[in-house]
Amino acid sequence: MQTELSKKLGVEHALFGFTPFPAVAAAISRAGGFGVLGAVRYTAPDDLKRDLDWIEAHVDGMPYGLDVVMPAKKVEGVTEADVEAMIPEGHRQYVKDTLAKYGVPELAEGEASGWRITGWMEQVARNQLDVAFDYPIKLLANALGSPPADVIARAHEQNVLVAALAGSARHARKHAEAGIDIVVAQGYEAGGHTGDIASMVLTPEVVEAVDPLPVLAAGGIGSGQQMAAALTLGAQGVWLGSIWLTVTEADMHSRALTRKLLAAGSGDTVRSRALTGKPARQLRTEWTDAWDDPNGPGTLPMPLQGLLVADAVSRIQRHEVEPLLGTPVGQIVGRMNSERGVQEVVDDLTRDFEKAVDRLNRIAGRSHE
């Protein structure tokens, strides 16, 4: 599965795998794809350094990249405490009441909550980049649009390609104007923050909008047939995220959550503002239902919602309270019905890609059989 972009990056398959797990990122690269480590949870630079050291030792010299969450515009002088102070007391009480309804225990004394909105602040991302640029990363992706101009320039000085996610052709044009190298067209079906346009419509629109920049198709992709369709639509590769959540190398820390993912169908996700304040596709749970309930207080805008629910989400995950337990995941969850290793997933994807291409060639009368 070779394209101009995959050849430029030196990978066998134009298959880019986004994951928060170092072991998965390294395995994707070893399997001939391009592993991309999500950095949002690394609020301590030393933790990121530790895991990049690990990837370097286990990637067998193959290329890999990093995904950060960095706003294009900086807000000066605003601290986490300032943001905390903006959260209404009624919303805090709603969280307490919902957790009490399901008997969710407190965290142990001294146990810090996991993900917090600090991972979305610009200085945190800049600290991550100060670490990452000491490693031979080949790609820097940003999930909140184009990175600031000085970050793009710094990446290019080190021969690092810059990618940015887009949910519309308009967003994609802005990325191109900002000087990024690759646009990831993320369709409505995708897990996490995503827009309103489905991949089948979005991909060719973005390809046309930013030509000749390479485009990666993302959103609901988890089969070789879908990869062939993406390339037929003009993409130079695919960007896969959700499919790696149930691989054996993933460190989910929750068997209950893995069981829920394996049992879920493609209709068991919802775009909800419950996690961050922006629409993000995730497993539908009684937690997302509570925040979408018209009788509730409603969600707060980003970043208030993320700070409001950070401790609650950590408690739900820590104690595996199944009715409330969820995670960002795309509609492809319906195909994620068994635990397999990364190599097996890649083998299945590429084998089915070849079958799909052969079928198209037969339809077009170009079969060599």
mmCIF file of N, CA and C in Angstrom, residues 184-300:
data_model
loop_
_atom_site.group_PDB
_atom_site.id
_atom_site.type_symbol
_atom_site.label_atom_id
_atom_site.label_comp_id
_atom_site.label_asym_id
_atom_site.label_seq_id
_atom_site.Cartn_x
_atom_site.Cartn_y
_atom_site.Cartn_z
ATOM 1 N N VAL A 184 -5.267 15.850 7.662
ATOM 2 C CA VAL A 184 -6.017 14.651 8.040
ATOM 3 C C VAL A 184 -7.496 15.006 7.993
ATOM 4 N N ALA A 185 -8.199 14.468 7.007
ATOM 5 C CA ALA A 185 -9.631 14.734 6.841
ATOM 6 C C ALA A 185 -10.405 13.791 7.748
ATOM 7 N N GLN A 186 -10.890 14.327 8.856
ATOM 8 C CA GLN A 186 -11.529 13.478 9.869
ATOM 9 C C GLN A 186 -13.046 13.584 9.772
ATOM 10 N N GLY A 187 -13.656 12.488 9.362
ATOM 11 C CA GLY A 187 -15.094 12.467 9.167
ATOM 12 C C GLY A 187 -15.898 12.295 10.442
ATOM 13 N N TYR A 188 -17.190 12.466 10.274
ATOM 14 C CA TYR A 188 -18.173 12.410 11.352
ATOM 15 C C TYR A 188 -18.116 11.107 12.139
ATOM 16 N N GLU A 189 -17.706 10.018 11.484
ATOM 17 C CA GLU A 189 -17.714 8.698 12.122
ATOM 18 C C GLU A 189 -16.592 8.519 13.126
ATOM 19 N N ALA A 190 -15.635 9.437 13.141
ATOM 20 C CA ALA A 190 -14.418 9.270 13.938
ATOM 21 C C ALA A 190 -14.679 9.348 15.434
ATOM 22 N N GLY A 191 -13.784 8.734 16.206
ATOM 23 C CA GLY A 191 -13.819 8.879 17.650
ATOM 24 C C GLY A 191 -13.193 10.197 18.063
ATOM 25 N N GLY A 192 -13.555 10.685 19.252
ATOM 26 C CA GLY A 192 -13.026 11.950 19.735
ATOM 27 C C GLY A 192 -13.693 13.133 19.065
ATOM 28 N N HIS A 193 -13.042 14.296 19.143
ATOM 29 C CA HIS A 193 -13.611 15.506 18.572
ATOM 30 C C HIS A 193 -13.756 15.361 17.068
ATOM 31 N N THR A 194 -14.943 15.594 16.576
ATOM 32 C CA THR A 194 -15.194 15.421 15.154
ATOM 33 C C THR A 194 -16.355 16.297 14.724
ATOM 34 N N GLY A 195 -16.384 16.619 13.440
ATOM 35 C CA GLY A 195 -17.393 17.520 12.903
ATOM 36 C C GLY A 195 -18.629 16.808 12.411
ATOM 37 N N ASP A 196 -19.315 17.448 11.456
ATOM 38 C CA ASP A 196 -20.635 16.988 11.015
ATOM 39 C C ASP A 196 -20.642 16.321 9.642
ATOM 40 N N ILE A 197 -19.495 16.253 8.968
ATOM 41 C CA ILE A 197 -19.461 15.764 7.599
ATOM 42 C C ILE A 197 -18.862 14.362 7.560
ATOM 43 N N ALA A 198 -19.550 13.436 6.912
ATOM 44 C CA ALA A 198 -19.107 12.046 6.850
ATOM 45 C C ALA A 198 -17.905 11.896 5.918
ATOM 46 N N SER A 199 -17.129 10.860 6.170
ATOM 47 C CA SER A 199 -15.865 10.653 5.464
ATOM 48 C C SER A 199 -16.019 10.551 3.952
ATOM 49 N N MET A 200 -17.095 9.884 3.486
ATOM 50 C CA MET A 200 -17.276 9.690 2.050
ATOM 51 C C MET A 200 -17.431 11.021 1.322
ATOM 52 N N VAL A 201 -18.016 11.995 2.001
ATOM 53 C CA VAL A 201 -18.179 13.331 1.423
ATOM 54 C C VAL A 201 -16.954 14.194 1.699
ATOM 55 N N LEU A 202 -16.441 14.113 2.918
ATOM 56 C CA LEU A 202 -15.363 15.001 3.351
ATOM 57 C C LEU A 202 -14.054 14.754 2.606
ATOM 58 N N THR A 203 -13.663 13.493 2.458
ATOM 59 C CA THR A 203 -12.334 13.199 1.908
ATOM 60 C C THR A 203 -12.107 13.831 0.531
ATOM 61 N N PRO A 204 -12.989 13.605 -0.460
ATOM 62 C CA PRO A 204 -12.722 14.229 -1.762
ATOM 63 C C PRO A 204 -12.814 15.752 -1.731
ATOM 64 N N GLU A 205 -13.651 16.300 -0.852
ATOM 65 C CA GLU A 205 -13.727 17.761 -0.731
ATOM 66 C C GLU A 205 -12.398 18.332 -0.251
ATOM 67 N N VAL A 206 -11.806 17.688 0.748
ATOM 68 C CA VAL A 206 -10.535 18.174 1.289
ATOM 69 C C VAL A 206 -9.411 17.958 0.282
ATOM 70 N N VAL A 207 -9.410 16.814 -0.387
ATOM 71 C CA VAL A 207 -8.390 16.548 -1.404
ATOM 72 C C VAL A 207 -8.390 17.654 -2.454
ATOM 73 N N GLU A 208 -9.565 18.018 -2.915
ATOM 74 C CA GLU A 208 -9.682 19.072 -3.928
ATOM 75 C C GLU A 208 -9.282 20.436 -3.362
ATOM 76 N N ALA A 209 -9.637 20.675 -2.093
ATOM 77 C CA ALA A 209 -9.405 21.993 -1.494
ATOM 78 C C ALA A 209 -7.931 22.292 -1.293
ATOM 79 N N VAL A 210 -7.110 21.280 -0.992
ATOM 80 C CA VAL A 210 -5.710 21.541 -0.631
ATOM 81 C C VAL A 210 -4.718 20.992 -1.654
ATOM 82 N N ASP A 211 -5.204 20.477 -2.774
ATOM 83 C CA ASP A 211 -4.309 19.965 -3.812
ATOM 84 C C ASP A 211 -3.192 20.976 -4.100
ATOM 85 N N PRO A 212 -1.906 20.554 -4.096
ATOM 86 C CA PRO A 212 -1.389 19.172 -4.157
ATOM 87 C C PRO A 212 -0.952 18.600 -2.814
ATOM 88 N N LEU A 213 -1.335 19.216 -1.672
ATOM 89 C CA LEU A 213 -0.936 18.659 -0.382
ATOM 90 C C LEU A 213 -1.530 17.268 -0.196
ATOM 91 N N PRO A 214 -0.789 16.340 0.417
ATOM 92 C CA PRO A 214 -1.335 15.014 0.670
ATOM 93 C C PRO A 214 -2.399 15.058 1.771
ATOM 94 N N VAL A 215 -3.393 14.203 1.612
ATOM 95 C CA VAL A 215 -4.504 14.097 2.560
ATOM 96 C C VAL A 215 -4.570 12.674 3.087
ATOM 97 N N LEU A 216 -4.768 12.537 4.399
ATOM 98 C CA LEU A 216 -5.048 11.249 5.013
ATOM 99 C C LEU A 216 -6.529 11.200 5.367
ATOM 100 N N ALA A 217 -7.180 10.085 5.070
ATOM 101 C CA ALA A 217 -8.595 9.922 5.399
ATOM 102 C C ALA A 217 -8.723 9.313 6.790
ATOM 103 N N ALA A 218 -9.621 9.870 7.583
ATOM 104 C CA ALA A 218 -9.833 9.379 8.952
ATOM 105 C C ALA A 218 -11.327 9.370 9.248
ATOM 106 N N GLY A 219 -11.717 8.464 10.128
ATOM 107 C CA GLY A 219 -13.104 8.438 10.570
ATOM 108 C C GLY A 219 -13.831 7.196 10.112
ATOM 109 N N GLY A 220 -13.990 6.230 11.023
ATOM 110 C CA GLY A 220 -14.756 5.032 10.711
ATOM 111 C C GLY A 220 -14.023 4.017 9.867
ATOM 112 N N ILE A 221 -12.698 4.159 9.734
ATOM 113 C CA ILE A 221 -11.935 3.249 8.882
ATOM 114 C C ILE A 221 -11.325 2.137 9.729
ATOM 115 N N GLY A 222 -11.604 0.897 9.330
ATOM 116 C CA GLY A 222 -11.061 -0.229 10.082
ATOM 117 C C GLY A 222 -11.033 -1.499 9.264
ATOM 118 N N SER A 223 -11.054 -1.347 7.935
ATOM 119 C CA SER A 223 -10.971 -2.517 7.060
ATOM 120 C C SER A 223 -10.166 -2.153 5.824
ATOM 121 N N GLY A 224 -9.641 -3.181 5.157
ATOM 122 C CA GLY A 224 -8.887 -2.956 3.944
ATOM 123 C C GLY A 224 -9.743 -2.388 2.830
ATOM 124 N N GLN A 225 -11.013 -2.789 2.789
ATOM 125 C CA GLN A 225 -11.917 -2.256 1.777
ATOM 126 C C GLN A 225 -12.096 -0.749 1.944
ATOM 127 N N GLN A 226 -12.202 -0.307 3.196
ATOM 128 C CA GLN A 226 -12.340 1.121 3.455
ATOM 129 C C GLN A 226 -11.054 1.875 3.112
ATOM 130 N N MET A 227 -9.907 1.236 3.340
ATOM 131 C CA MET A 227 -8.646 1.867 2.971
ATOM 132 C C MET A 227 -8.568 2.040 1.458
ATOM 133 N N ALA A 228 -8.993 1.032 0.707
ATOM 134 C CA ALA A 228 -8.995 1.144 -0.746
ATOM 135 C C ALA A 228 -9.940 2.257 -1.191
ATOM 136 N N ALA A 229 -11.086 2.351 -0.528
ATOM 137 C CA ALA A 229 -12.033 3.424 -0.864
ATOM 138 C C ALA A 229 -11.420 4.797 -0.612
ATOM 139 N N ALA A 230 -10.686 4.933 0.503
ATOM 140 C CA ALA A 230 -10.064 6.213 0.845
ATOM 141 C C ALA A 230 -9.076 6.641 -0.226
ATOM 142 N N LEU A 231 -8.265 5.696 -0.698
ATOM 143 C CA LEU A 231 -7.294 6.037 -1.729
ATOM 144 C C LEU A 231 -7.986 6.329 -3.061
ATOM 145 N N THR A 232 -9.087 5.639 -3.325
ATOM 146 C CA THR A 232 -9.864 5.920 -4.527
ATOM 147 C C THR A 232 -10.423 7.341 -4.499
ATOM 148 N N LEU A 233 -10.750 7.828 -3.305
ATOM 149 C CA LEU A 233 -11.280 9.184 -3.142
ATOM 150 C C LEU A 233 -10.201 10.256 -3.210
ATOM 151 N N GLY A 234 -8.935 9.840 -3.351
ATOM 152 C CA GLY A 234 -7.860 10.799 -3.522
ATOM 153 C C GLY A 234 -6.915 10.933 -2.353
ATOM 154 N N ALA A 235 -7.197 10.231 -1.249
ATOM 155 C CA ALA A 235 -6.298 10.300 -0.092
ATOM 156 C C ALA A 235 -4.992 9.582 -0.409
ATOM 157 N N GLN A 236 -3.925 9.986 0.271
ATOM 158 C CA GLN A 236 -2.633 9.319 0.118
ATOM 159 C C GLN A 236 -2.337 8.365 1.268
ATOM 160 N N GLY A 237 -3.346 8.111 2.088
ATOM 161 C CA GLY A 237 -3.187 7.182 3.194
ATOM 162 C C GLY A 237 -4.381 7.291 4.118
ATOM 163 N N VAL A 238 -4.361 6.476 5.165
ATOM 164 C CA VAL A 238 -5.449 6.485 6.149
ATOM 165 C C VAL A 238 -4.878 6.720 7.539
ATOM 166 N N TRP A 239 -5.704 7.309 8.375
ATOM 167 C CA TRP A 239 -5.353 7.638 9.759
ATOM 168 C C TRP A 239 -6.320 6.863 10.639
ATOM 169 N N LEU A 240 -5.813 5.887 11.364
ATOM 170 C CA LEU A 240 -6.656 5.012 12.178
ATOM 171 C C LEU A 240 -6.371 5.237 13.657
ATOM 172 N N GLY A 241 -7.425 5.324 14.466
ATOM 173 C CA GLY A 241 -7.253 5.518 15.899
ATOM 174 C C GLY A 241 -7.988 4.488 16.736
ATOM 175 N N SER A 242 -9.297 4.417 16.574
ATOM 176 C CA SER A 242 -10.117 3.568 17.439
ATOM 177 C C SER A 242 -9.738 2.100 17.361
ATOM 178 N N ILE A 243 -9.387 1.626 16.170
ATOM 179 C CA ILE A 243 -9.148 0.196 15.953
ATOM 180 C C ILE A 243 -8.063 -0.368 16.862
ATOM 181 N N TRP A 244 -7.172 0.499 17.370
ATOM 182 C CA TRP A 244 -6.059 0.028 18.202
ATOM 183 C C TRP A 244 -6.431 -0.099 19.679
ATOM 184 N N LEU A 245 -7.624 0.334 20.073
ATOM 185 C CA LEU A 245 -7.990 0.318 21.493
ATOM 186 C C LEU A 245 -8.120 -1.088 22.050
ATOM 187 N N THR A 246 -8.399 -2.060 21.187
ATOM 188 C CA THR A 246 -8.597 -3.426 21.688
ATOM 189 C C THR A 246 -7.490 -4.378 21.250
ATOM 190 N N VAL A 247 -6.357 -3.842 20.793
ATOM 191 C CA VAL A 247 -5.238 -4.738 20.466
ATOM 192 C C VAL A 247 -4.577 -5.204 21.757
ATOM 193 N N THR A 248 -3.880 -6.321 21.672
ATOM 194 C CA THR A 248 -3.306 -6.903 22.882
ATOM 195 C C THR A 248 -2.207 -6.027 23.477
ATOM 196 N N GLU A 249 -1.579 -5.182 22.663
ATOM 197 C CA GLU A 249 -0.525 -4.304 23.177
ATOM 198 C C GLU A 249 -1.069 -3.086 23.919
ATOM 199 N N ALA A 250 -2.360 -2.804 23.800
ATOM 200 C CA ALA A 250 -2.946 -1.620 24.434
ATOM 201 C C ALA A 250 -3.048 -1.812 25.940
ATOM 202 N N ASP A 251 -2.681 -0.773 26.667
ATOM 203 C CA ASP A 251 -2.716 -0.823 28.132
ATOM 204 C C ASP A 251 -3.928 -0.035 28.618
ATOM 205 N N MET A 252 -5.103 -0.655 28.526
ATOM 206 C CA MET A 252 -6.352 0.043 28.848
ATOM 207 C C MET A 252 -6.583 0.199 30.350
ATOM 208 N N HIS A 253 -5.902 -0.594 31.171
ATOM 209 C CA HIS A 253 -6.074 -0.555 32.628
ATOM 210 C C HIS A 253 -7.494 -0.908 33.059
ATOM 211 N N SER A 254 -8.307 -1.452 32.168
ATOM 212 C CA SER A 254 -9.683 -1.765 32.540
ATOM 213 C C SER A 254 -10.213 -2.881 31.659
ATOM 214 N N ARG A 255 -10.338 -4.053 32.235
ATOM 215 C CA ARG A 255 -10.931 -5.158 31.494
ATOM 216 C C ARG A 255 -12.400 -4.893 31.220
ATOM 217 N N ALA A 256 -13.057 -4.199 32.152
ATOM 218 C CA ALA A 256 -14.475 -3.901 31.965
ATOM 219 C C ALA A 256 -14.679 -3.028 30.731
ATOM 220 N N LEU A 257 -13.797 -2.034 30.536
ATOM 221 C CA LEU A 257 -13.927 -1.153 29.381
ATOM 222 C C LEU A 257 -13.624 -1.914 28.089
ATOM 223 N N THR A 258 -12.620 -2.768 28.126
ATOM 224 C CA THR A 258 -12.321 -3.582 26.940
ATOM 225 C C THR A 258 -13.512 -4.452 26.578
ATOM 226 N N ARG A 259 -14.158 -5.050 27.579
ATOM 227 C CA ARG A 259 -15.342 -5.883 27.305
ATOM 228 C C ARG A 259 -16.449 -5.050 26.669
ATOM 229 N N LYS A 260 -16.637 -3.818 27.146
ATOM 230 C CA LYS A 260 -17.680 -2.968 26.575
ATOM 231 C C LYS A 260 -17.372 -2.619 25.123
ATOM 232 N N LEU A 261 -16.112 -2.351 24.825
ATOM 233 C CA LEU A 261 -15.730 -2.032 23.450
ATOM 234 C C LEU A 261 -15.959 -3.229 22.532
ATOM 235 N N LEU A 262 -15.576 -4.424 22.993
ATOM 236 C CA LEU A 262 -15.723 -5.620 22.178
ATOM 237 C C LEU A 262 -17.188 -5.971 21.931
ATOM 238 N N ALA A 263 -18.051 -5.599 22.864
ATOM 239 C CA ALA A 263 -19.473 -5.930 22.750
ATOM 240 C C ALA A 263 -20.275 -4.863 21.998
ATOM 241 N N ALA A 264 -19.712 -3.677 21.818
ATOM 242 C CA ALA A 264 -20.455 -2.558 21.242
ATOM 243 C C ALA A 264 -20.660 -2.721 19.744
ATOM 244 N N GLY A 265 -21.779 -2.203 19.259
ATOM 245 C CA GLY A 265 -22.042 -2.144 17.829
ATOM 246 C C GLY A 265 -21.767 -0.747 17.297
ATOM 247 N N SER A 266 -21.846 -0.588 15.986
ATOM 248 C CA SER A 266 -21.535 0.703 15.380
ATOM 249 C C SER A 266 -22.542 1.791 15.779
ATOM 250 N N GLY A 267 -23.710 1.388 16.284
ATOM 251 C CA GLY A 267 -24.707 2.364 16.727
ATOM 252 C C GLY A 267 -24.608 2.701 18.204
ATOM 253 N N ASP A 268 -23.586 2.199 18.882
ATOM 254 C CA ASP A 268 -23.469 2.391 20.332
ATOM 255 C C ASP A 268 -22.535 3.530 20.717
ATOM 256 N N THR A 269 -22.289 4.454 19.790
ATOM 257 C CA THR A 269 -21.526 5.649 20.127
ATOM 258 C C THR A 269 -22.422 6.865 19.988
ATOM 259 N N VAL A 270 -21.962 7.973 20.540
ATOM 260 C CA VAL A 270 -22.731 9.216 20.477
ATOM 261 C C VAL A 270 -21.759 10.387 20.449
ATOM 262 N N ARG A 271 -22.097 11.431 19.716
ATOM 263 C CA ARG A 271 -21.322 12.670 19.787
ATOM 264 C C ARG A 271 -21.878 13.478 20.946
ATOM 265 N N SER A 272 -21.072 13.620 21.974
ATOM 266 C CA SER A 272 -21.512 14.275 23.203
ATOM 267 C C SER A 272 -20.470 15.288 23.646
ATOM 268 N N ARG A 273 -20.932 16.335 24.313
ATOM 269 C CA ARG A 273 -20.037 17.344 24.889
ATOM 270 C C ARG A 273 -19.645 16.988 26.324
ATOM 271 N N ALA A 274 -20.021 15.791 26.776
ATOM 272 C CA ALA A 274 -19.852 15.423 28.186
ATOM 273 C C ALA A 274 -18.402 15.414 28.637
ATOM 274 N N LEU A 275 -17.470 15.105 27.732
ATOM 275 C CA LEU A 275 -16.086 14.922 28.146
ATOM 276 C C LEU A 275 -15.301 16.231 28.187
ATOM 277 N N THR A 276 -15.452 17.061 27.155
ATOM 278 C CA THR A 276 -14.611 18.266 27.053
ATOM 279 C C THR A 276 -15.377 19.559 26.838
ATOM 280 N N GLY A 277 -16.639 19.467 26.497
ATOM 281 C CA GLY A 277 -17.398 20.669 26.159
ATOM 282 C C GLY A 277 -17.553 20.860 24.664
ATOM 283 N N LYS A 278 -16.752 20.129 23.866
ATOM 284 C CA LYS A 278 -16.903 20.119 22.415
ATOM 285 C C LYS A 278 -17.437 18.758 21.999
ATOM 286 N N PRO A 279 -18.181 18.676 20.891
ATOM 287 C CA PRO A 279 -18.722 17.381 20.472
ATOM 288 C C PRO A 279 -17.608 16.371 20.216
ATOM 289 N N ALA A 280 -17.662 15.266 20.939
ATOM 290 C CA ALA A 280 -16.663 14.215 20.791
ATOM 291 C C ALA A 280 -17.385 12.872 20.746
ATOM 292 N N ARG A 281 -17.073 12.065 19.730
ATOM 293 C CA ARG A 281 -17.714 10.753 19.629
ATOM 294 C C ARG A 281 -17.101 9.809 20.652
ATOM 295 N N GLN A 282 -17.969 9.117 21.372
ATOM 296 C CA GLN A 282 -17.539 8.220 22.449
ATOM 297 C C GLN A 282 -18.601 7.151 22.653
ATOM 298 N N LEU A 283 -18.275 6.137 23.439
ATOM 299 C CA LEU A 283 -19.288 5.146 23.793
ATOM 300 C C LEU A 283 -20.454 5.839 24.468
ATOM 301 N N ARG A 284 -21.654 5.460 24.078
ATOM 302 C CA ARG A 284 -22.826 5.980 24.786
ATOM 303 C C ARG A 284 -22.962 5.237 26.109
ATOM 304 N N THR A 285 -23.049 5.982 27.185
ATOM 305 C CA THR A 285 -23.160 5.405 28.527
ATOM 306 C C THR A 285 -24.212 6.180 29.311
ATOM 307 N N GLU A 286 -24.472 5.742 30.503
ATOM 308 C CA GLU A 286 -25.404 6.492 31.349
ATOM 309 C C GLU A 286 -24.794 7.825 31.795
ATOM 310 N N TRP A 287 -23.465 7.933 31.700
ATOM 311 C CA TRP A 287 -22.799 9.213 31.973
ATOM 312 C C TRP A 287 -23.076 10.217 30.845
ATOM 313 N N THR A 288 -22.922 9.784 29.587
ATOM 314 C CA THR A 288 -23.226 10.696 28.480
ATOM 315 C C THR A 288 -24.716 11.022 28.454
ATOM 316 N N ASP A 289 -25.560 10.026 28.766
ATOM 317 C CA ASP A 289 -27.000 10.291 28.808
ATOM 318 C C ASP A 289 -27.345 11.353 29.847
ATOM 319 N N ALA A 290 -26.659 11.304 30.998
ATOM 320 C CA ALA A 290 -26.931 12.286 32.059
ATOM 321 C C ALA A 290 -26.626 13.697 31.590
ATOM 322 N N TRP A 291 -25.552 13.865 30.822
ATOM 323 C CA TRP A 291 -25.173 15.201 30.353
ATOM 324 C C TRP A 291 -26.012 15.663 29.172
ATOM 325 N N ASP A 292 -26.616 14.716 28.445
ATOM 326 C CA ASP A 292 -27.481 15.085 27.331
ATOM 327 C C ASP A 292 -28.941 15.191 27.751
ATOM 328 N N ASP A 293 -29.233 14.898 29.014
ATOM 329 C CA ASP A 293 -30.601 14.969 29.552
ATOM 330 C C ASP A 293 -31.071 16.425 29.583
ATOM 331 N N PRO A 294 -32.194 16.721 28.925
ATOM 332 C CA PRO A 294 -32.685 18.105 28.931
ATOM 333 C C PRO A 294 -33.050 18.620 30.319
ATOM 334 N N ASN A 295 -33.245 17.700 31.272
ATOM 335 C CA ASN A 295 -33.555 18.115 32.638
ATOM 336 C C ASN A 295 -32.295 18.427 33.451
ATOM 337 N N GLY A 296 -31.120 18.143 32.894
ATOM 338 C CA GLY A 296 -29.874 18.445 33.575
ATOM 339 C C GLY A 296 -29.422 19.875 33.287
ATOM 340 N N PRO A 297 -28.285 20.267 33.829
ATOM 341 C CA PRO A 297 -27.804 21.642 33.643
ATOM 342 C C PRO A 297 -27.147 21.871 32.288
ATOM 343 N N GLY A 298 -26.895 20.799 31.538
ATOM 344 C CA GLY A 298 -26.199 20.939 30.267
ATOM 345 C C GLY A 298 -24.697 21.048 30.478
ATOM 346 N N THR A 299 -23.960 20.837 29.404
ATOM 347 C CA THR A 299 -22.504 20.888 29.496
ATOM 348 C C THR A 299 -22.003 22.325 29.432
ATOM 349 N N LEU A 300 -20.786 22.520 29.905
ATOM 350 C CA LEU A 300 -20.123 23.816 29.859
ATOM 351 C C LEU A 300 -19.213 23.874 28.636
#
